[in-house]
Amino acid sequence: MKLSILIPVYNEEKTLEIILEKVLEIEKSHLIDELEVVAVDDCSKDNSLNILGKYLGKIKILKHEKNQGKGAAIRTAAANATGDYVVFQDADLEYDPQDLLKMLGFAVKNSVDVLYGSRFLEKKTSPLGKAHYFVNAGLTTFSNLLTGLKLTDMETCYKMFRGEILKEINIEEDRFGLEPEITAKAAKICAEKNLKLCEIPINYDPRKYNDGKKIGWKDGLRALYIILKYGLF
């Protein structure tokens, strides 16, 4: 089993080395025969690219000459991924790479084609503040209405795909619109081909904006448009 982990990187010098070590650690698992890490530096202005350079030979390193956004970085990484399963990983410490093993094991055991790691499933309290939680819940509910899915966390970073399915998805959005776009397109593919798309709970430790969190209210407004754009047509 080959697992490809796609990491978009933009100004993450404070956490990048830590997350790369955590990601590479999971290769020791019996579930993985080969681990492929594809990192895309999205024209960082800090020391992120130099940190990535320390891992040359252990990971694939790609670079954008102009900052384009998370969706564009994932698009570049996905085009260079060759794994049986492919998953997204942010370069901060909000998500725990050990959960990727949980997701992979579940996907293989249950023949799941697309698997989301939900920050809210089976949780009694939200790891986000009330405002962020209700925004996420609202966007997910709206997305579900148009896709026919029953997700609790459409905006999660941890999205795992069979490699051949991700190759079928043409990612058009350059920024955080990636999340609703890829959800709508994955839902259509799964419906057409009778494939299995589901979610399982994961851990989540959110960072604050003064720690480098990048998504903002404008991205939330655009997400509404993107849900309509890809959900209706």
mmCIF file of C-alpha atoms in Angstrom, residues 2-231:
data_model
loop_
_atom_site.group_PDB
_atom_site.id
_atom_site.type_symbol
_atom_site.label_atom_id
_atom_site.label_comp_id
_atom_site.label_asym_id
_atom_site.label_seq_id
_atom_site.Cartn_x
_atom_site.Cartn_y
_atom_site.Cartn_z
ATOM 1 C CA LYS A 2 1.437 3.327 -1.095
ATOM 2 C CA LEU A 3 0.176 6.459 0.646
ATOM 3 C CA SER A 4 0.779 9.908 -0.821
ATOM 4 C CA ILE A 5 0.538 12.888 1.535
ATOM 5 C CA LEU A 6 0.143 16.293 -0.109
ATOM 6 C CA ILE A 7 1.370 19.294 1.914
ATOM 7 C CA PRO A 8 0.747 22.885 0.764
ATOM 8 C CA VAL A 9 3.239 25.229 2.417
ATOM 9 C CA TYR A 10 3.043 28.998 2.772
ATOM 10 C CA ASN A 11 5.011 30.802 5.487
ATOM 11 C CA GLU A 12 4.996 27.903 7.963
ATOM 12 C CA GLU A 13 8.569 28.071 9.288
ATOM 13 C CA LYS A 14 7.416 27.796 12.912
ATOM 14 C CA THR A 15 5.722 24.411 12.508
ATOM 15 C CA LEU A 16 6.959 22.950 9.223
ATOM 16 C CA GLU A 17 9.851 20.854 10.532
ATOM 17 C CA ILE A 18 7.727 19.471 13.358
ATOM 18 C CA ILE A 19 4.905 18.409 11.049
ATOM 19 C CA LEU A 20 7.297 16.852 8.521
ATOM 20 C CA GLU A 21 8.844 14.722 11.263
ATOM 21 C CA LYS A 22 5.384 13.655 12.426
ATOM 22 C CA VAL A 23 4.362 12.792 8.864
ATOM 23 C CA LEU A 24 7.501 10.788 8.118
ATOM 24 C CA GLU A 25 7.081 8.895 11.406
ATOM 25 C CA ILE A 26 3.943 7.135 10.169
ATOM 26 C CA GLU A 27 5.932 5.273 7.504
ATOM 27 C CA LYS A 28 6.880 2.815 10.256
ATOM 28 C CA SER A 29 3.307 1.519 10.309
ATOM 29 C CA HIS A 30 2.609 -1.959 8.947
ATOM 30 C CA LEU A 31 -0.235 -0.421 6.925
ATOM 31 C CA ILE A 32 2.169 1.428 4.640
ATOM 32 C CA ASP A 33 4.578 -0.231 2.225
ATOM 33 C CA GLU A 34 5.686 3.087 0.778
ATOM 34 C CA LEU A 35 5.142 6.683 1.892
ATOM 35 C CA GLU A 36 5.281 9.493 -0.640
ATOM 36 C CA VAL A 37 5.280 13.056 0.688
ATOM 37 C CA VAL A 38 4.733 15.820 -1.869
ATOM 38 C CA ALA A 39 5.272 19.331 -0.487
ATOM 39 C CA VAL A 40 4.556 22.458 -2.522
ATOM 40 C CA ASP A 41 6.036 25.745 -1.343
ATOM 41 C CA ASP A 42 3.551 28.390 -2.478
ATOM 42 C CA CYS A 43 6.165 31.169 -2.768
ATOM 43 C CA SER A 44 6.780 31.515 0.979
ATOM 44 C CA LYS A 45 8.426 34.720 2.188
ATOM 45 C CA ASP A 46 9.947 33.140 5.292
ATOM 46 C CA ASN A 47 12.379 30.235 5.773
ATOM 47 C CA SER A 48 9.917 27.490 4.755
ATOM 48 C CA LEU A 49 11.643 26.581 1.487
ATOM 49 C CA ASN A 50 15.013 26.197 3.219
ATOM 50 C CA ILE A 51 13.422 23.936 5.822
ATOM 51 C CA LEU A 52 11.924 21.807 3.064
ATOM 52 C CA GLY A 53 15.396 21.577 1.537
ATOM 53 C CA LYS A 54 16.610 19.695 4.614
ATOM 54 C CA TYR A 55 14.311 16.841 3.579
ATOM 55 C CA LEU A 56 15.481 16.596 -0.012
ATOM 56 C CA GLY A 57 15.641 12.896 -0.862
ATOM 57 C CA LYS A 58 12.982 12.029 1.708
ATOM 58 C CA ILE A 59 10.153 14.025 0.156
ATOM 59 C CA LYS A 60 9.232 15.531 -3.201
ATOM 60 C CA ILE A 61 9.650 19.318 -3.137
ATOM 61 C CA LEU A 62 7.894 21.567 -5.636
ATOM 62 C CA LYS A 63 7.804 25.368 -5.727
ATOM 63 C CA HIS A 64 5.473 28.039 -7.041
ATOM 64 C CA GLU A 65 7.220 31.164 -8.298
ATOM 65 C CA LYS A 66 4.110 33.180 -7.420
ATOM 66 C CA ASN A 67 1.779 32.750 -4.443
ATOM 67 C CA GLN A 68 -1.432 31.160 -5.727
ATOM 68 C CA GLY A 69 -3.234 29.630 -2.736
ATOM 69 C CA LYS A 70 -3.940 26.290 -1.087
ATOM 70 C CA GLY A 71 -6.062 24.929 -3.928
ATOM 71 C CA ALA A 72 -3.343 25.679 -6.468
ATOM 72 C CA ALA A 73 -0.711 24.028 -4.263
ATOM 73 C CA ILE A 74 -2.856 20.906 -3.872
ATOM 74 C CA ARG A 75 -3.431 20.863 -7.638
ATOM 75 C CA THR A 76 0.330 20.909 -8.249
ATOM 76 C CA ALA A 77 0.967 18.254 -5.607
ATOM 77 C CA ALA A 78 -1.838 15.982 -6.846
ATOM 78 C CA ALA A 79 -0.393 16.015 -10.359
ATOM 79 C CA ASN A 80 2.821 14.572 -8.908
ATOM 80 C CA ALA A 81 1.270 11.997 -6.540
ATOM 81 C CA THR A 82 1.378 8.279 -7.338
ATOM 82 C CA GLY A 83 -0.099 6.646 -4.227
ATOM 83 C CA ASP A 84 -2.874 4.061 -3.983
ATOM 84 C CA TYR A 85 -4.443 6.510 -1.535
ATOM 85 C CA VAL A 86 -3.799 10.253 -1.464
ATOM 86 C CA VAL A 87 -4.529 12.579 1.457
ATOM 87 C CA PHE A 88 -4.124 16.281 2.256
ATOM 88 C CA GLN A 89 -2.057 17.540 5.211
ATOM 89 C CA ASP A 90 -1.703 21.153 6.349
ATOM 90 C CA ALA A 91 1.752 22.364 7.350
ATOM 91 C CA ASP A 92 0.633 23.582 10.780
ATOM 92 C CA LEU A 93 -0.080 21.474 13.857
ATOM 93 C CA GLU A 94 -3.875 21.544 13.861
ATOM 94 C CA TYR A 95 -4.159 17.975 12.576
ATOM 95 C CA ASP A 96 -2.406 14.881 13.958
ATOM 96 C CA PRO A 97 -0.762 12.695 11.260
ATOM 97 C CA GLN A 98 -1.367 9.624 13.425
ATOM 98 C CA ASP A 99 -5.016 10.013 12.428
ATOM 99 C CA LEU A 100 -3.957 9.320 8.848
ATOM 100 C CA LEU A 101 -3.155 5.749 9.877
ATOM 101 C CA LYS A 102 -6.602 5.460 11.442
ATOM 102 C CA MET A 103 -8.151 6.756 8.230
ATOM 103 C CA LEU A 104 -6.082 4.520 5.963
ATOM 104 C CA GLY A 105 -6.850 1.436 8.030
ATOM 105 C CA PHE A 106 -10.561 2.235 7.957
ATOM 106 C CA ALA A 107 -10.547 2.936 4.216
ATOM 107 C CA VAL A 108 -8.762 -0.311 3.364
ATOM 108 C CA LYS A 109 -10.816 -2.480 5.723
ATOM 109 C CA ASN A 110 -14.135 -1.054 4.572
ATOM 110 C CA SER A 111 -13.298 -0.539 0.876
ATOM 111 C CA VAL A 112 -13.913 3.203 1.150
ATOM 112 C CA ASP A 113 -13.144 5.267 -1.930
ATOM 113 C CA VAL A 114 -13.251 8.751 -0.394
ATOM 114 C CA LEU A 115 -12.862 9.299 3.345
ATOM 115 C CA TYR A 116 -13.157 12.542 5.307
ATOM 116 C CA GLY A 117 -11.693 13.056 8.762
ATOM 117 C CA SER A 118 -14.346 14.973 10.709
ATOM 118 C CA ARG A 119 -13.440 17.391 13.499
ATOM 119 C CA PHE A 120 -17.005 17.275 14.829
ATOM 120 C CA LEU A 121 -18.281 13.708 14.451
ATOM 121 C CA GLU A 122 -18.954 12.072 17.838
ATOM 122 C CA LYS A 123 -17.738 15.209 19.641
ATOM 123 C CA LYS A 124 -19.793 16.618 22.525
ATOM 124 C CA THR A 125 -18.110 20.013 22.216
ATOM 125 C CA SER A 126 -16.554 21.759 19.238
ATOM 126 C CA PRO A 127 -12.788 22.393 19.177
ATOM 127 C CA LEU A 128 -13.621 25.666 17.399
ATOM 128 C CA GLY A 129 -15.198 28.702 19.002
ATOM 129 C CA LYS A 130 -18.961 29.056 18.605
ATOM 130 C CA ALA A 131 -18.732 31.467 15.680
ATOM 131 C CA HIS A 132 -16.355 29.302 13.654
ATOM 132 C CA TYR A 133 -18.312 26.170 14.504
ATOM 133 C CA PHE A 134 -21.611 27.597 13.256
ATOM 134 C CA VAL A 135 -19.989 28.924 10.070
ATOM 135 C CA ASN A 136 -18.515 25.477 9.375
ATOM 136 C CA ALA A 137 -21.787 23.742 10.261
ATOM 137 C CA GLY A 138 -23.739 26.104 8.023
ATOM 138 C CA LEU A 139 -21.441 25.633 5.043
ATOM 139 C CA THR A 140 -21.441 21.866 5.512
ATOM 140 C CA THR A 141 -25.242 21.736 5.733
ATOM 141 C CA PHE A 142 -25.599 23.870 2.613
ATOM 142 C CA SER A 143 -23.092 21.661 0.791
ATOM 143 C CA ASN A 144 -24.978 18.529 1.883
ATOM 144 C CA LEU A 145 -28.234 19.914 0.486
ATOM 145 C CA LEU A 146 -26.714 20.147 -2.981
ATOM 146 C CA THR A 147 -24.489 17.058 -2.950
ATOM 147 C CA GLY A 148 -26.808 14.640 -1.161
ATOM 148 C CA LEU A 149 -24.057 13.779 1.306
ATOM 149 C CA LYS A 150 -24.448 13.587 5.081
ATOM 150 C CA LEU A 151 -21.112 15.024 6.173
ATOM 151 C CA THR A 152 -20.510 16.819 9.460
ATOM 152 C CA ASP A 153 -17.315 18.563 8.300
ATOM 153 C CA MET A 154 -17.034 19.460 4.625
ATOM 154 C CA GLU A 155 -14.244 21.970 5.346
ATOM 155 C CA THR A 156 -11.861 19.493 6.990
ATOM 156 C CA CYS A 157 -8.304 19.334 5.667
ATOM 157 C CA TYR A 158 -8.120 15.552 6.062
ATOM 158 C CA LYS A 159 -9.617 14.292 2.821
ATOM 159 C CA MET A 160 -8.383 10.885 1.613
ATOM 160 C CA PHE A 161 -8.996 9.558 -1.898
ATOM 161 C CA ARG A 162 -8.149 6.490 -3.881
ATOM 162 C CA GLY A 163 -5.458 7.776 -6.211
ATOM 163 C CA GLU A 164 -7.396 7.114 -9.394
ATOM 164 C CA ILE A 165 -10.414 9.044 -8.103
ATOM 165 C CA LEU A 166 -8.429 12.157 -7.243
ATOM 166 C CA LYS A 167 -6.908 12.049 -10.734
ATOM 167 C CA GLU A 168 -10.442 12.388 -12.151
ATOM 168 C CA ILE A 169 -11.096 15.608 -10.233
ATOM 169 C CA ASN A 170 -10.078 18.795 -12.012
ATOM 170 C CA ILE A 171 -9.272 21.247 -9.210
ATOM 171 C CA GLU A 172 -10.104 24.749 -10.422
ATOM 172 C CA GLU A 173 -10.185 26.799 -7.223
ATOM 173 C CA ASP A 174 -6.864 28.354 -6.190
ATOM 174 C CA ARG A 175 -7.617 29.210 -2.561
ATOM 175 C CA PHE A 176 -9.697 27.650 0.225
ATOM 176 C CA GLY A 177 -12.558 27.167 -2.218
ATOM 177 C CA LEU A 178 -10.825 23.863 -2.846
ATOM 178 C CA GLU A 179 -12.808 22.291 0.014
ATOM 179 C CA PRO A 180 -16.398 22.764 -1.240
ATOM 180 C CA GLU A 181 -15.312 22.324 -4.868
ATOM 181 C CA ILE A 182 -13.603 18.976 -4.352
ATOM 182 C CA THR A 183 -16.465 17.784 -2.138
ATOM 183 C CA ALA A 184 -19.049 18.522 -4.835
ATOM 184 C CA LYS A 185 -16.976 16.876 -7.550
ATOM 185 C CA ALA A 186 -16.151 13.824 -5.428
ATOM 186 C CA ALA A 187 -19.850 13.438 -4.571
ATOM 187 C CA LYS A 188 -20.764 13.421 -8.273
ATOM 188 C CA ILE A 189 -18.114 10.849 -9.150
ATOM 189 C CA CYS A 190 -19.147 8.592 -6.265
ATOM 190 C CA ALA A 191 -22.822 8.842 -7.217
ATOM 191 C CA GLU A 192 -22.120 8.080 -10.877
ATOM 192 C CA LYS A 193 -19.866 5.105 -10.146
ATOM 193 C CA ASN A 194 -21.590 3.833 -6.991
ATOM 194 C CA LEU A 195 -18.486 4.465 -4.884
ATOM 195 C CA LYS A 196 -18.326 4.825 -1.113
ATOM 196 C CA LEU A 197 -17.761 8.250 0.486
ATOM 197 C CA CYS A 198 -17.944 8.594 4.262
ATOM 198 C CA GLU A 199 -16.244 10.152 7.298
ATOM 199 C CA ILE A 200 -14.746 9.150 10.627
ATOM 200 C CA PRO A 201 -13.800 11.291 13.656
ATOM 201 C CA ILE A 202 -10.308 12.763 14.019
ATOM 202 C CA ASN A 203 -8.461 14.934 16.514
ATOM 203 C CA TYR A 204 -8.124 18.670 15.995
ATOM 204 C CA ASP A 205 -6.184 21.397 17.823
ATOM 205 C CA PRO A 206 -7.031 24.731 16.173
ATOM 206 C CA ARG A 207 -4.566 27.587 16.057
ATOM 207 C CA LYS A 208 -5.493 31.258 16.300
ATOM 208 C CA TYR A 209 -5.045 33.976 13.714
ATOM 209 C CA ASN A 210 -2.108 35.491 15.596
ATOM 210 C CA ASP A 211 -0.419 32.084 15.322
ATOM 211 C CA GLY A 212 -0.703 32.151 11.529
ATOM 212 C CA LYS A 213 -4.213 30.903 10.690
ATOM 213 C CA LYS A 214 -4.990 32.147 7.184
ATOM 214 C CA ILE A 215 -8.615 31.438 6.287
ATOM 215 C CA GLY A 216 -10.925 34.424 6.767
ATOM 216 C CA TRP A 217 -14.529 35.613 6.478
ATOM 217 C CA LYS A 218 -14.122 36.404 2.771
ATOM 218 C CA ASP A 219 -13.268 32.748 2.174
ATOM 219 C CA GLY A 220 -16.495 31.798 3.939
ATOM 220 C CA LEU A 221 -18.534 34.024 1.646
ATOM 221 C CA ARG A 222 -16.802 32.640 -1.433
ATOM 222 C CA ALA A 223 -17.481 29.107 -0.163
ATOM 223 C CA LEU A 224 -21.222 29.796 -0.464
ATOM 224 C CA TYR A 225 -20.756 30.768 -4.096
ATOM 225 C CA ILE A 226 -18.566 27.739 -4.796
ATOM 226 C CA ILE A 227 -21.063 25.346 -3.214
ATOM 227 C CA LEU A 228 -23.696 26.701 -5.585
ATOM 228 C CA LYS A 229 -21.345 26.768 -8.580
ATOM 229 C CA TYR A 230 -20.200 23.159 -8.375
ATOM 230 C CA GLY A 231 -23.238 21.743 -6.616
#
